[in-house]
Short mmCIF file of C-alpha atoms in Angstrom, two decimals:
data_model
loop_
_atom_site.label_atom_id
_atom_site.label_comp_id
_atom_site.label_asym_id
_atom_site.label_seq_id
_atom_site.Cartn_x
_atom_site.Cartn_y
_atom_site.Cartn_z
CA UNK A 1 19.03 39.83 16.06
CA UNK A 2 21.42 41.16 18.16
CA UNK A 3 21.76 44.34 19.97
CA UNK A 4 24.25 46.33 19.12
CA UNK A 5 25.34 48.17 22.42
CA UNK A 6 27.43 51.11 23.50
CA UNK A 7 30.23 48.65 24.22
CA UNK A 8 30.32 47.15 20.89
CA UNK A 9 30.32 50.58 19.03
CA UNK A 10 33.53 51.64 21.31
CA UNK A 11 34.83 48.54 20.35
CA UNK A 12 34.16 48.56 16.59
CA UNK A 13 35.73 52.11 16.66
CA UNK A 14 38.94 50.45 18.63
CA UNK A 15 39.50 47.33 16.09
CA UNK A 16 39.07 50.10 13.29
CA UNK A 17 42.18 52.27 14.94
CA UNK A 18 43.76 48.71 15.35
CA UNK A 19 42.94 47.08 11.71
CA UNK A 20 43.96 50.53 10.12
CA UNK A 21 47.10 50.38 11.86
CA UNK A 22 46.78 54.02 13.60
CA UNK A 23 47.22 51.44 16.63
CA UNK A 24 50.06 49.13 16.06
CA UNK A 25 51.46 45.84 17.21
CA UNK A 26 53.04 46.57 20.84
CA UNK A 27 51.12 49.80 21.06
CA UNK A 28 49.43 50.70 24.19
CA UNK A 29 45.77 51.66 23.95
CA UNK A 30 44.95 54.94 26.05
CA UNK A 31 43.71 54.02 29.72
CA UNK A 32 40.37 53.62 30.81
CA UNK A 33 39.81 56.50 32.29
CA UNK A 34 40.91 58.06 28.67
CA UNK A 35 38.51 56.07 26.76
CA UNK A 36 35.68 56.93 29.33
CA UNK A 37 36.34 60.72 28.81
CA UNK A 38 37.14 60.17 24.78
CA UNK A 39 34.10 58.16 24.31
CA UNK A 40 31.59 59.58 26.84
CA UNK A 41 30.78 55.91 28.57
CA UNK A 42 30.80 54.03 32.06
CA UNK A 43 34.01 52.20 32.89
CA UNK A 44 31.52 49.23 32.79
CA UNK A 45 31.34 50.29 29.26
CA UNK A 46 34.93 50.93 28.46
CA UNK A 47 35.71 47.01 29.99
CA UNK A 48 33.42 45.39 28.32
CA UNK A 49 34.57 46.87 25.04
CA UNK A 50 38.14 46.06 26.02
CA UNK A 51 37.05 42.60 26.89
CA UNK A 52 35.51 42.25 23.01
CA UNK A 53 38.92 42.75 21.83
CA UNK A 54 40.44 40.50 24.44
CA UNK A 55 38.62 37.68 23.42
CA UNK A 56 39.15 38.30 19.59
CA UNK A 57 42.76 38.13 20.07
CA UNK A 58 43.18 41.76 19.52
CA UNK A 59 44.76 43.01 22.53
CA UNK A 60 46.20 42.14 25.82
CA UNK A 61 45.79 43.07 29.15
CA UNK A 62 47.91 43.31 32.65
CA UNK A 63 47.44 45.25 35.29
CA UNK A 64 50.60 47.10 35.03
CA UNK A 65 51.10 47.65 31.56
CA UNK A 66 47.55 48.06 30.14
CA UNK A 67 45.84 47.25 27.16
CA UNK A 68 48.38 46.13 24.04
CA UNK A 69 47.71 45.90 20.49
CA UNK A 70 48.89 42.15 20.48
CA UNK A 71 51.41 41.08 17.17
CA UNK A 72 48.97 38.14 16.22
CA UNK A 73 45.92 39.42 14.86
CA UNK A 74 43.64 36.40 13.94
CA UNK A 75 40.89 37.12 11.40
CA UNK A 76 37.33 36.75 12.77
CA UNK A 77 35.38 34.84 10.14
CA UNK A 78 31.86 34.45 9.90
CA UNK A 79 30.40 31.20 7.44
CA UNK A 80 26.87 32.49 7.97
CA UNK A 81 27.48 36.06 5.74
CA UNK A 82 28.09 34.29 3.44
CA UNK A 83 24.61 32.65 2.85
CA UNK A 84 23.23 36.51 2.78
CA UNK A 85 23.21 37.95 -0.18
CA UNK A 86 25.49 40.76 -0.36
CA UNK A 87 23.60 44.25 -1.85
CA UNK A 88 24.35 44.69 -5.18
CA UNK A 89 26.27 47.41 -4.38
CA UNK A 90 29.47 45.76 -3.26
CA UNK A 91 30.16 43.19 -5.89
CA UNK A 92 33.38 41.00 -3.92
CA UNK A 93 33.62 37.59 -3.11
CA UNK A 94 32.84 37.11 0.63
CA UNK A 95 36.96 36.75 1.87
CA UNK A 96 37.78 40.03 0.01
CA UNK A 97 34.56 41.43 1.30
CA UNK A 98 35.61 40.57 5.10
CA UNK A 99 38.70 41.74 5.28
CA UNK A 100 38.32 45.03 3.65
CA UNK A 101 35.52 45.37 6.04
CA UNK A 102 38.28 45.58 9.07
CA UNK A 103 40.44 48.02 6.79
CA UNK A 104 42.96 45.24 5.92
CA UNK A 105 44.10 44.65 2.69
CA UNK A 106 43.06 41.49 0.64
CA UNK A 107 44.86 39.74 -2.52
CA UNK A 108 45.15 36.25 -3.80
CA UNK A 109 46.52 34.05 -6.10
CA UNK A 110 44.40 32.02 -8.38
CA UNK A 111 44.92 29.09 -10.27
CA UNK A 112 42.35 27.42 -12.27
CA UNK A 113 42.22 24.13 -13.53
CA UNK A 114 39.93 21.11 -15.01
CA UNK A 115 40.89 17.69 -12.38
CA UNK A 116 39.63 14.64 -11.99
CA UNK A 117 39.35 15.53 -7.96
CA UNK A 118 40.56 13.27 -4.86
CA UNK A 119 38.04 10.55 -3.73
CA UNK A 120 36.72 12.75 -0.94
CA UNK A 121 35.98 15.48 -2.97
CA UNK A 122 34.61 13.58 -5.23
CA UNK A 123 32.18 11.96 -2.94
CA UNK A 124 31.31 14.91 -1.39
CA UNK A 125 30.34 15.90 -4.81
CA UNK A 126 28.87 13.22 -5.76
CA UNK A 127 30.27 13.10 -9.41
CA UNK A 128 30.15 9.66 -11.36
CA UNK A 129 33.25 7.54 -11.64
CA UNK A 130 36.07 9.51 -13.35
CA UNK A 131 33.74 12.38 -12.95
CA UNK A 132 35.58 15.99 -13.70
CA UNK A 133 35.56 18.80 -11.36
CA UNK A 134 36.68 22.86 -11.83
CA UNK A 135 39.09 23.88 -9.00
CA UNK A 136 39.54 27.27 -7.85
CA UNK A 137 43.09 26.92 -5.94
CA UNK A 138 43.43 30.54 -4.41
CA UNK A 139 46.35 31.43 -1.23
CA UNK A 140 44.72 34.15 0.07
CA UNK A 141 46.69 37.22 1.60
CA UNK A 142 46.12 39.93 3.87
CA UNK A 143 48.46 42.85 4.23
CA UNK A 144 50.58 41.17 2.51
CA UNK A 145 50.91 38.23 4.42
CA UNK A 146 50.05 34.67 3.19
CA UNK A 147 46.78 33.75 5.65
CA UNK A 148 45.13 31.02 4.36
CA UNK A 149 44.59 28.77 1.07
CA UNK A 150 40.44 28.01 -0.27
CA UNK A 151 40.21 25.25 -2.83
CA UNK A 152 37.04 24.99 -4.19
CA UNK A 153 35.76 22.38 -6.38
CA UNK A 154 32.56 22.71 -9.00
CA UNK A 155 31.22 19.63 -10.96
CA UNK A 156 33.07 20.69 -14.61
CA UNK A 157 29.52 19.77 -16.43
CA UNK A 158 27.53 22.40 -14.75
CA UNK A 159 29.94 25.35 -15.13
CA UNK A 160 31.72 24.68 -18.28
CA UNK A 161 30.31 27.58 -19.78
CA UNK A 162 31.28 30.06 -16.85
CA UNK A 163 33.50 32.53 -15.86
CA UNK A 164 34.32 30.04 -13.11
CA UNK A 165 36.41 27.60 -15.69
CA UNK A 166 38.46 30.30 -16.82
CA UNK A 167 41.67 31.62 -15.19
CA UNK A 168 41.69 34.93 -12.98
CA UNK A 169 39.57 36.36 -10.41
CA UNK A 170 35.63 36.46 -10.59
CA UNK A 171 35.38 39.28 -9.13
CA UNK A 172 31.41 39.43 -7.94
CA UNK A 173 32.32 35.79 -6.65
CA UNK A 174 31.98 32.34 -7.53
CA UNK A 175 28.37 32.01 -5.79
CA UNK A 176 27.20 34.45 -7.63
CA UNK A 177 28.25 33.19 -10.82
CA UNK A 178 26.27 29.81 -8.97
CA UNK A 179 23.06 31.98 -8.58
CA UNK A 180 23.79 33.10 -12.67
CA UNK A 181 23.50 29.59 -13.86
CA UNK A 182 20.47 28.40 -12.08
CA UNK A 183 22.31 27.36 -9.03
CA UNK A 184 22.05 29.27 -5.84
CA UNK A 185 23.31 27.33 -2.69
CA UNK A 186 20.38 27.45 -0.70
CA UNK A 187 21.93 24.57 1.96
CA UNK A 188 25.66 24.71 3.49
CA UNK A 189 26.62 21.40 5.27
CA UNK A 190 30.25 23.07 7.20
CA UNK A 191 32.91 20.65 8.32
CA UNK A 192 35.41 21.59 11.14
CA UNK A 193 38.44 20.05 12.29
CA UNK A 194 41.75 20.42 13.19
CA UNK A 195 45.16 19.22 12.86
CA UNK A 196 48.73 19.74 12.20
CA UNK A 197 49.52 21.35 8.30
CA UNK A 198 51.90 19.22 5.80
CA UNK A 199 55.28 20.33 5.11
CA UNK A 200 53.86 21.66 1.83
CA UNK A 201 51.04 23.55 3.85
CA UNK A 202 53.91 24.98 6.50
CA UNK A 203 56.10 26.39 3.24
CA UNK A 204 53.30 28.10 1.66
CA UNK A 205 51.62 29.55 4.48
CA UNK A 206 55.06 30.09 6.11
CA UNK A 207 53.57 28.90 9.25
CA UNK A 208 55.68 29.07 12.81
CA UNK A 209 56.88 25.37 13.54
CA UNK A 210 54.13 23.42 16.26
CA UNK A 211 51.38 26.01 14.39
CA UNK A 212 48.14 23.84 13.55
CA UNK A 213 45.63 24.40 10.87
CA UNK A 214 42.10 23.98 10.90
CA UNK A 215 40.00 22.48 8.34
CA UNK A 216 37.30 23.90 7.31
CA UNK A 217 35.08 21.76 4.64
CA UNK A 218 31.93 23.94 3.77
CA UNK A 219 29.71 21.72 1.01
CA UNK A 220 27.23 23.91 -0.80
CA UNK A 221 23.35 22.76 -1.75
CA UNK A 222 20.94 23.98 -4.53
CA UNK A 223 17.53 24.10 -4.44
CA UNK A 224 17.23 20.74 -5.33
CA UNK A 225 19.82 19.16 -2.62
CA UNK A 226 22.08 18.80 -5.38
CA UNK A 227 26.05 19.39 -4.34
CA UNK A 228 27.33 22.22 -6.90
CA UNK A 229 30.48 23.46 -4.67
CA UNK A 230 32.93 21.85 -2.20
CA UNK A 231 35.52 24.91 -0.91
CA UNK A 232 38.31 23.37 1.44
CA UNK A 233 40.37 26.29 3.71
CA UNK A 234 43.07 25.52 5.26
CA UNK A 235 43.40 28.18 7.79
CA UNK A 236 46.51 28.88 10.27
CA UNK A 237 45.43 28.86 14.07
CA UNK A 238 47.24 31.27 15.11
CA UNK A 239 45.30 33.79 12.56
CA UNK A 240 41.67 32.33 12.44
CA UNK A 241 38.37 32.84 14.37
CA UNK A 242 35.33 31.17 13.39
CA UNK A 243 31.86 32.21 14.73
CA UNK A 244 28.83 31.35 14.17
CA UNK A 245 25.90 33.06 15.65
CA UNK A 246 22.60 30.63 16.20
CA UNK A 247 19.27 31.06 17.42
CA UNK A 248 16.51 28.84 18.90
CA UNK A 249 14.20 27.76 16.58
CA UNK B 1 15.41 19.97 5.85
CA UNK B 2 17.89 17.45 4.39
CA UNK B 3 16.60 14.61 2.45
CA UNK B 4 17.48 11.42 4.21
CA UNK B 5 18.13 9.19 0.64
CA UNK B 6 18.92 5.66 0.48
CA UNK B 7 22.54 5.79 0.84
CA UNK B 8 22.41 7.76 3.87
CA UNK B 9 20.42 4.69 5.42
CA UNK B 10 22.94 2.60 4.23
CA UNK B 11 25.57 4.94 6.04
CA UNK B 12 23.44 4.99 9.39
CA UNK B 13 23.21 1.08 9.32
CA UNK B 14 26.96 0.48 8.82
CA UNK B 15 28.01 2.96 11.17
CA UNK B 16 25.70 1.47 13.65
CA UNK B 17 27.44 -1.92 13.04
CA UNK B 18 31.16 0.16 13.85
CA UNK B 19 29.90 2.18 16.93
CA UNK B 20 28.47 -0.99 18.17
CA UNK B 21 31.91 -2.81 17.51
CA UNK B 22 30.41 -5.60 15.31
CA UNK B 23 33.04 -4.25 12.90
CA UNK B 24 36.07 -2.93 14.89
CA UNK B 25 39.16 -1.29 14.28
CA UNK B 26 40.96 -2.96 11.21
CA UNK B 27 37.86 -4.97 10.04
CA UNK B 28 36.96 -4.84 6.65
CA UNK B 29 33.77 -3.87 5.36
CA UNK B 30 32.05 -5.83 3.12
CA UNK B 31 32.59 -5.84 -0.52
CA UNK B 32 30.75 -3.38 -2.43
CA UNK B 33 28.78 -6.31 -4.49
CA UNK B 34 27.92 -7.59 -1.35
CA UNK B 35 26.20 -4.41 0.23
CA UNK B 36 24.62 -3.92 -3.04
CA UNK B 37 22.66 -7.42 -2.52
CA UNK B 38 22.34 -7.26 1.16
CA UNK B 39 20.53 -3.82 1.30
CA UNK B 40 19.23 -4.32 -2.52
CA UNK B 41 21.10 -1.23 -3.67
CA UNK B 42 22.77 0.63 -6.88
CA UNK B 43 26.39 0.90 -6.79
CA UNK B 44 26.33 4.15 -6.55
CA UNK B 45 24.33 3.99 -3.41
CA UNK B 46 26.79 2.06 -2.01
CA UNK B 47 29.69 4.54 -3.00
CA UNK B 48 27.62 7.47 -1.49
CA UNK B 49 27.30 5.69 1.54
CA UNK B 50 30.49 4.50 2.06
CA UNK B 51 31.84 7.96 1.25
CA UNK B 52 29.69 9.43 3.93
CA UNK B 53 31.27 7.00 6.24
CA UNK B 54 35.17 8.28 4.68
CA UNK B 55 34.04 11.72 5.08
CA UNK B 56 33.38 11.27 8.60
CA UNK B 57 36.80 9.58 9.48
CA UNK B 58 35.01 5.91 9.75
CA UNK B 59 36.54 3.66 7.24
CA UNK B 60 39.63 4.75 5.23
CA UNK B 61 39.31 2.87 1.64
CA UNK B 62 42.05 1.39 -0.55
CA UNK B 63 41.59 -0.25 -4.41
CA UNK B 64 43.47 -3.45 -2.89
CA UNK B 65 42.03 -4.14 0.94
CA UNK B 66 38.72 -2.58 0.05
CA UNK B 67 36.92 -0.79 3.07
CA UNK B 68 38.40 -0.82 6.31
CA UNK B 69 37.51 0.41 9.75
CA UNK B 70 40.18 3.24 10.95
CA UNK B 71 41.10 3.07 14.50
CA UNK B 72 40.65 6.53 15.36
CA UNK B 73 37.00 7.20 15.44
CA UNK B 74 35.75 10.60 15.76
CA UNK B 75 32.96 12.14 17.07
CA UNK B 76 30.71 14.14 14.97
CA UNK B 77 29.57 17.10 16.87
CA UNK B 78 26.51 18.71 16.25
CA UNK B 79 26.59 22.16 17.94
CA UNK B 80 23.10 22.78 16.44
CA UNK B 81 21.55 20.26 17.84
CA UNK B 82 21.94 20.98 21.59
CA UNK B 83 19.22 24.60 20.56
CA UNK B 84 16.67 21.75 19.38
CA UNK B 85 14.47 21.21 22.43
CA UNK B 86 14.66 17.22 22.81
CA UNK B 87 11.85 15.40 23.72
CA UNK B 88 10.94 14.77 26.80
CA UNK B 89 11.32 11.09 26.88
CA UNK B 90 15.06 11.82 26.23
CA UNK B 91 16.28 13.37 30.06
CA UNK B 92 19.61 13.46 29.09
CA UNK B 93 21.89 16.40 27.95
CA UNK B 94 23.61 16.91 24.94
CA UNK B 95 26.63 15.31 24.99
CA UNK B 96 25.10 11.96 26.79
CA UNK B 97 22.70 11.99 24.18
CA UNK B 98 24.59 12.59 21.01
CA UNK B 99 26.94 9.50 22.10
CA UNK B 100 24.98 7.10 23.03
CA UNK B 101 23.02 7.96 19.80
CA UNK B 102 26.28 6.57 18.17
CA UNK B 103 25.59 3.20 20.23
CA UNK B 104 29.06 4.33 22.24
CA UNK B 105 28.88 4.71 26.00
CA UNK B 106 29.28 8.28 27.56
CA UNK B 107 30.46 8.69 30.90
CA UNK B 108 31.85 11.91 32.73
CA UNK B 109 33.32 13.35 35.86
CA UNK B 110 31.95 16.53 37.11
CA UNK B 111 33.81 18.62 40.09
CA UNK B 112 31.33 21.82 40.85
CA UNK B 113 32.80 24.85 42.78
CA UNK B 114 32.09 28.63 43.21
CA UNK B 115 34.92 30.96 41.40
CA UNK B 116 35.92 34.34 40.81
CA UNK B 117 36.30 33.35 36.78
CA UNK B 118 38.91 34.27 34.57
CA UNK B 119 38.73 37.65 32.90
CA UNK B 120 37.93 36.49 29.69
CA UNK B 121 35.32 34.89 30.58
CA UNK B 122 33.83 37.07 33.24
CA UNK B 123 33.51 39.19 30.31
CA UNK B 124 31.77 37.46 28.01
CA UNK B 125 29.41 36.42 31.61
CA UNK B 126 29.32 40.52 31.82
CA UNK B 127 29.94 40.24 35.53
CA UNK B 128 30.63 43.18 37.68
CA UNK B 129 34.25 43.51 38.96
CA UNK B 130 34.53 40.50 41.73
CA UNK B 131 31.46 38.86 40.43
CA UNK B 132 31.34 34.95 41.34
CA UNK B 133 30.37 31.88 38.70
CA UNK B 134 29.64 28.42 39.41
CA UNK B 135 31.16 26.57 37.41
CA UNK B 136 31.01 22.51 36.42
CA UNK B 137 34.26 21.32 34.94
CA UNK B 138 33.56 18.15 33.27
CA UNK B 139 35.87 15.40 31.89
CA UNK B 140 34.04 13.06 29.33
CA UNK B 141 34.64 9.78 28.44
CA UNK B 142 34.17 7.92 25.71
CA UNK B 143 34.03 3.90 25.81
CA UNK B 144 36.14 4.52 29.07
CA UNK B 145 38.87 6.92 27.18
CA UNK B 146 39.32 10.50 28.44
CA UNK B 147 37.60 12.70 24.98
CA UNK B 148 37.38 15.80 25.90
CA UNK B 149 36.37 18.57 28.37
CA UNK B 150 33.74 21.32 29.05
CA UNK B 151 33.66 23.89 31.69
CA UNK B 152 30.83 25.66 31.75
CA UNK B 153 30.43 28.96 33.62
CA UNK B 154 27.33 30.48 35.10
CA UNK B 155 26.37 33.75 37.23
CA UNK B 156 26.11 32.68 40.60
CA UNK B 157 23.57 35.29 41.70
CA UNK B 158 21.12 33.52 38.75
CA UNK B 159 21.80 30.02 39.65
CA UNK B 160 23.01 29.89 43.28
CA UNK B 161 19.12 28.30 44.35
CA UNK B 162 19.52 25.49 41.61
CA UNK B 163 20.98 22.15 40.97
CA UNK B 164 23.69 23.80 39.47
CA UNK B 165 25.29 25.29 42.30
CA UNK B 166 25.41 21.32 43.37
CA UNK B 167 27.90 18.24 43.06
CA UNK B 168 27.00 15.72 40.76
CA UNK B 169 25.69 15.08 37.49
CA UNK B 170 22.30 16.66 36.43
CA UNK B 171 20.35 13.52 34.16
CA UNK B 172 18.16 16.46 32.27
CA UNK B 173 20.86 19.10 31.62
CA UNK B 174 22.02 22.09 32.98
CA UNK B 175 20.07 23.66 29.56
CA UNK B 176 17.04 22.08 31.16
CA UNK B 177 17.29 23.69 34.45
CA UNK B 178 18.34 27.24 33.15
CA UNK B 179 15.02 27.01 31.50
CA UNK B 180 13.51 26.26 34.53
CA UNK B 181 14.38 29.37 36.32
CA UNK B 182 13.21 31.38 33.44
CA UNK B 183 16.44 31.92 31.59
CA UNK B 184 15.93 29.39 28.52
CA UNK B 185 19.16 30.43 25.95
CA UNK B 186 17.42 31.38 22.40
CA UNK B 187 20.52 32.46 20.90
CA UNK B 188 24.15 31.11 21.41
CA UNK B 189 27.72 32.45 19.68
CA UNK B 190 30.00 29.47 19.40
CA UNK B 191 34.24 30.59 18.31
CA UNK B 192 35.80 28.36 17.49
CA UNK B 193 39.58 27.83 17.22
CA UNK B 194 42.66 25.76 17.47
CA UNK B 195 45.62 25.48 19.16
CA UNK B 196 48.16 22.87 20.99
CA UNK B 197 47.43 21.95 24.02
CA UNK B 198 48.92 23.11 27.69
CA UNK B 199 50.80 20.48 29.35
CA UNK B 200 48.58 20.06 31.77
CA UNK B 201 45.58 19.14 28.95
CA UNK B 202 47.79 16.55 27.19
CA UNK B 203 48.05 14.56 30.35
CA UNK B 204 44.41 14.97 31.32
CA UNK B 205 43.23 13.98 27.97
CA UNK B 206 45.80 11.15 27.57
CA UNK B 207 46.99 13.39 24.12
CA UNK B 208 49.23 12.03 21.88
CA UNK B 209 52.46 13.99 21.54
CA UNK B 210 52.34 16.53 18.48
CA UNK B 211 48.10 16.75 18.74
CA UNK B 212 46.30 19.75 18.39
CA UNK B 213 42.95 20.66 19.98
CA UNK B 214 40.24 22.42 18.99
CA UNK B 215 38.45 25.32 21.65
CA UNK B 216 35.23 25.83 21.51
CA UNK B 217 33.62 28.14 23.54
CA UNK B 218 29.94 28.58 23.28
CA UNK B 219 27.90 32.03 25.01
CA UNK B 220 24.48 30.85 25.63
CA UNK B 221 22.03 34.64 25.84
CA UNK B 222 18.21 34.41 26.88
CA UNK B 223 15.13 36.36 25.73
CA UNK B 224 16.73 39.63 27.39
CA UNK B 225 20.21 39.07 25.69
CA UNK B 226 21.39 38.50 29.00
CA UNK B 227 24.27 36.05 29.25
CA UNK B 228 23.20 33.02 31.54
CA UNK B 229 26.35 30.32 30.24
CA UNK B 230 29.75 30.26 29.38
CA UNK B 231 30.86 26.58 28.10
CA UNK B 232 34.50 26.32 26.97
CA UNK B 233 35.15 22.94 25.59
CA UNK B 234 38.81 22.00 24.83
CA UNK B 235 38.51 18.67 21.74
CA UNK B 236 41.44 16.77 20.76
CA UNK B 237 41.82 17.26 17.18
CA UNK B 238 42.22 13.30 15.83
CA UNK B 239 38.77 12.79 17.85
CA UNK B 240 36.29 15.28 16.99
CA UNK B 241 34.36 16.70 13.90
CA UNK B 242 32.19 19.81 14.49
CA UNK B 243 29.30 20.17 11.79
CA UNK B 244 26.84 22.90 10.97
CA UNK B 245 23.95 23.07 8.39
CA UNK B 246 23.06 26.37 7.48
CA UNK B 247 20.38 27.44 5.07
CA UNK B 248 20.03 30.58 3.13
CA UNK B 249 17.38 33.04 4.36
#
């Protein structure tokens, strides 16, 4: 789909040295002329690479100081992966899976429980008056840090049975457990919005006062147009970038 | 793609009836007995419907008052759609369009100039040091209230022969025209983020004190991969929705 260009590999090998840590918060990255001669590239090259990183919130750049691994490192998250199936090979959910992909560290906390789920959910799921749903209430950490909170909701009926009604983490993921039953999402409808957290959203994501959230709503299809998940994040602005890569049909 | 069921004709037809200001801020719907005999209906049609419209920010509904019509009204934004050639009996670009779908009345102001862009996005334009863009900053209205803004940034050495080098607004699109000179975009990356808003947004937009906004910025590539648009687009929070259906491939 893409091309994947000199400039992106120098780049990829830069957010590596800065996701690993080797290149720190406040740390200045070498000059260009360094990463021309290190690298083997154009200054073209070496700019637009910088300019990747720029753009991702990765870095900074002035004309007297450099380029500076910024404190605020915002996650770059892609919906779309998760619609391809992951090889068999590397059995994590999709937010573990991204994360440890830019050498960060993931963990969460999971708690499980059967709910008779708030009207939008419930809509959105289209369950039958007093209708039960499974939620998955996970805060989500990286490096530590609390980052962002995913509940997801399943209609209790059609995963009763599953690892997904029991407590703890699943750890091939809860879409694949989907696929297991006879459920694959084959359709995502995602939702996007912002606005500003609750006081119970600021405490648990220990969010900076004036720090918005976005919504993010992402309502999952199977094969026969049937909802069978509803996963709200609430993610921090300050640490989030979504992307979504589209082509012309 | 999606099925279009029952209820979501019953959605389209009552949010017709809002957009067009038959039913107007405060209003209440009518009761769900009634829109089961008017559109000869299930209940449950009716629920799905009227969730759709909840979902969307439409109607808020209590067990007392029933259905009633919020007074914020957000857009729904379909980045998607804007890849889908439109018919040619439809001259209008994407914004126009998609609001006056929704039986509201678009309007916008456009100021043109020539620019040596910001770094950020000369980047993402991969311009050579001291390149120039034309860019067409655009304020949109909505029913006659400021909504939002879009700047969108192009290589002046592609476009400088064009209608997009010019004042004033272009009735087919600026989409349109790029395809015209050869350059139609077949794939796009849209980030997406959040933050609050300069000082200097809040009092363009009109912004309410203590409202986020959403940026959007949107990199438009043609059949070479070549960059040909840069279109940041800064949202108030309370008034749009972004939506995107994916399916698995």
């Amino acid at each position: 789909m893409a091309r994947s260009t000199l400039y992106q590999q120098v780049a990829s090998e830069l957010r590596r040295a800065i996701y690993s840590g080797d290149l720190g918060p406040g740390d200045q990255l070498p000059t260009e002329a360094d990463l021309m001669t290190s690298y083997g590239v154009s200054r073209n090259t070496v700019r637009l690479a910088l300019g990747e990183l720029v753009n991702e919130g990765l870095i900074s750049r002035t004309p007297r100081r450099g380029s500076i691994v910024r404190d605020r490192r915002p996650l770059l998250m892609y919906p779309q992966r998760e619609l391809t199936p992951q090889p068999a090979s590397v059995p994590r959910e999709a937010f573990g899976f991204a994360v440890s992909q830019e050498g960060r560290e993931p963990s969460q906390v999971i708690e499980v429980s059967i709910v008779e789920p708030p009207e939008d959910i419930a809509i959105r799921l289209e369950l039958p008056d007093g209708g039960l749903a499974v939620v998955r209430r996970r805060l989500r950490f990286v490096d530590g840090q609390p980052y962002n909170t995913n509940d997801s909701f399943f209609p209790h009926a059609l995963v009763r049975d599953s690892e997904i009604v029991r407590p703890g983490d699943i750890l091939r993921g809860a879409n694949r457990v989907l696929e297991e039953l006879g459920h694959p999402q084959v359709r995502v409808v995602d939702d996007i919005s912002a606005r500003m957290p609750t006081p119970a959203e600021s405490s648990r994501l220990e969010l900076e006062p004036g720090t918005p959230v976005v919504e993010y709503v992402r309502v999952g299809y199977d094969s026969d147009d049937v909802p069978v998940r509803v996963a709200v994040s609430v993610l921090p602005a300050d640490k989030h970038l979504i992307r979504y890569e589209l082509e012309r049909r």
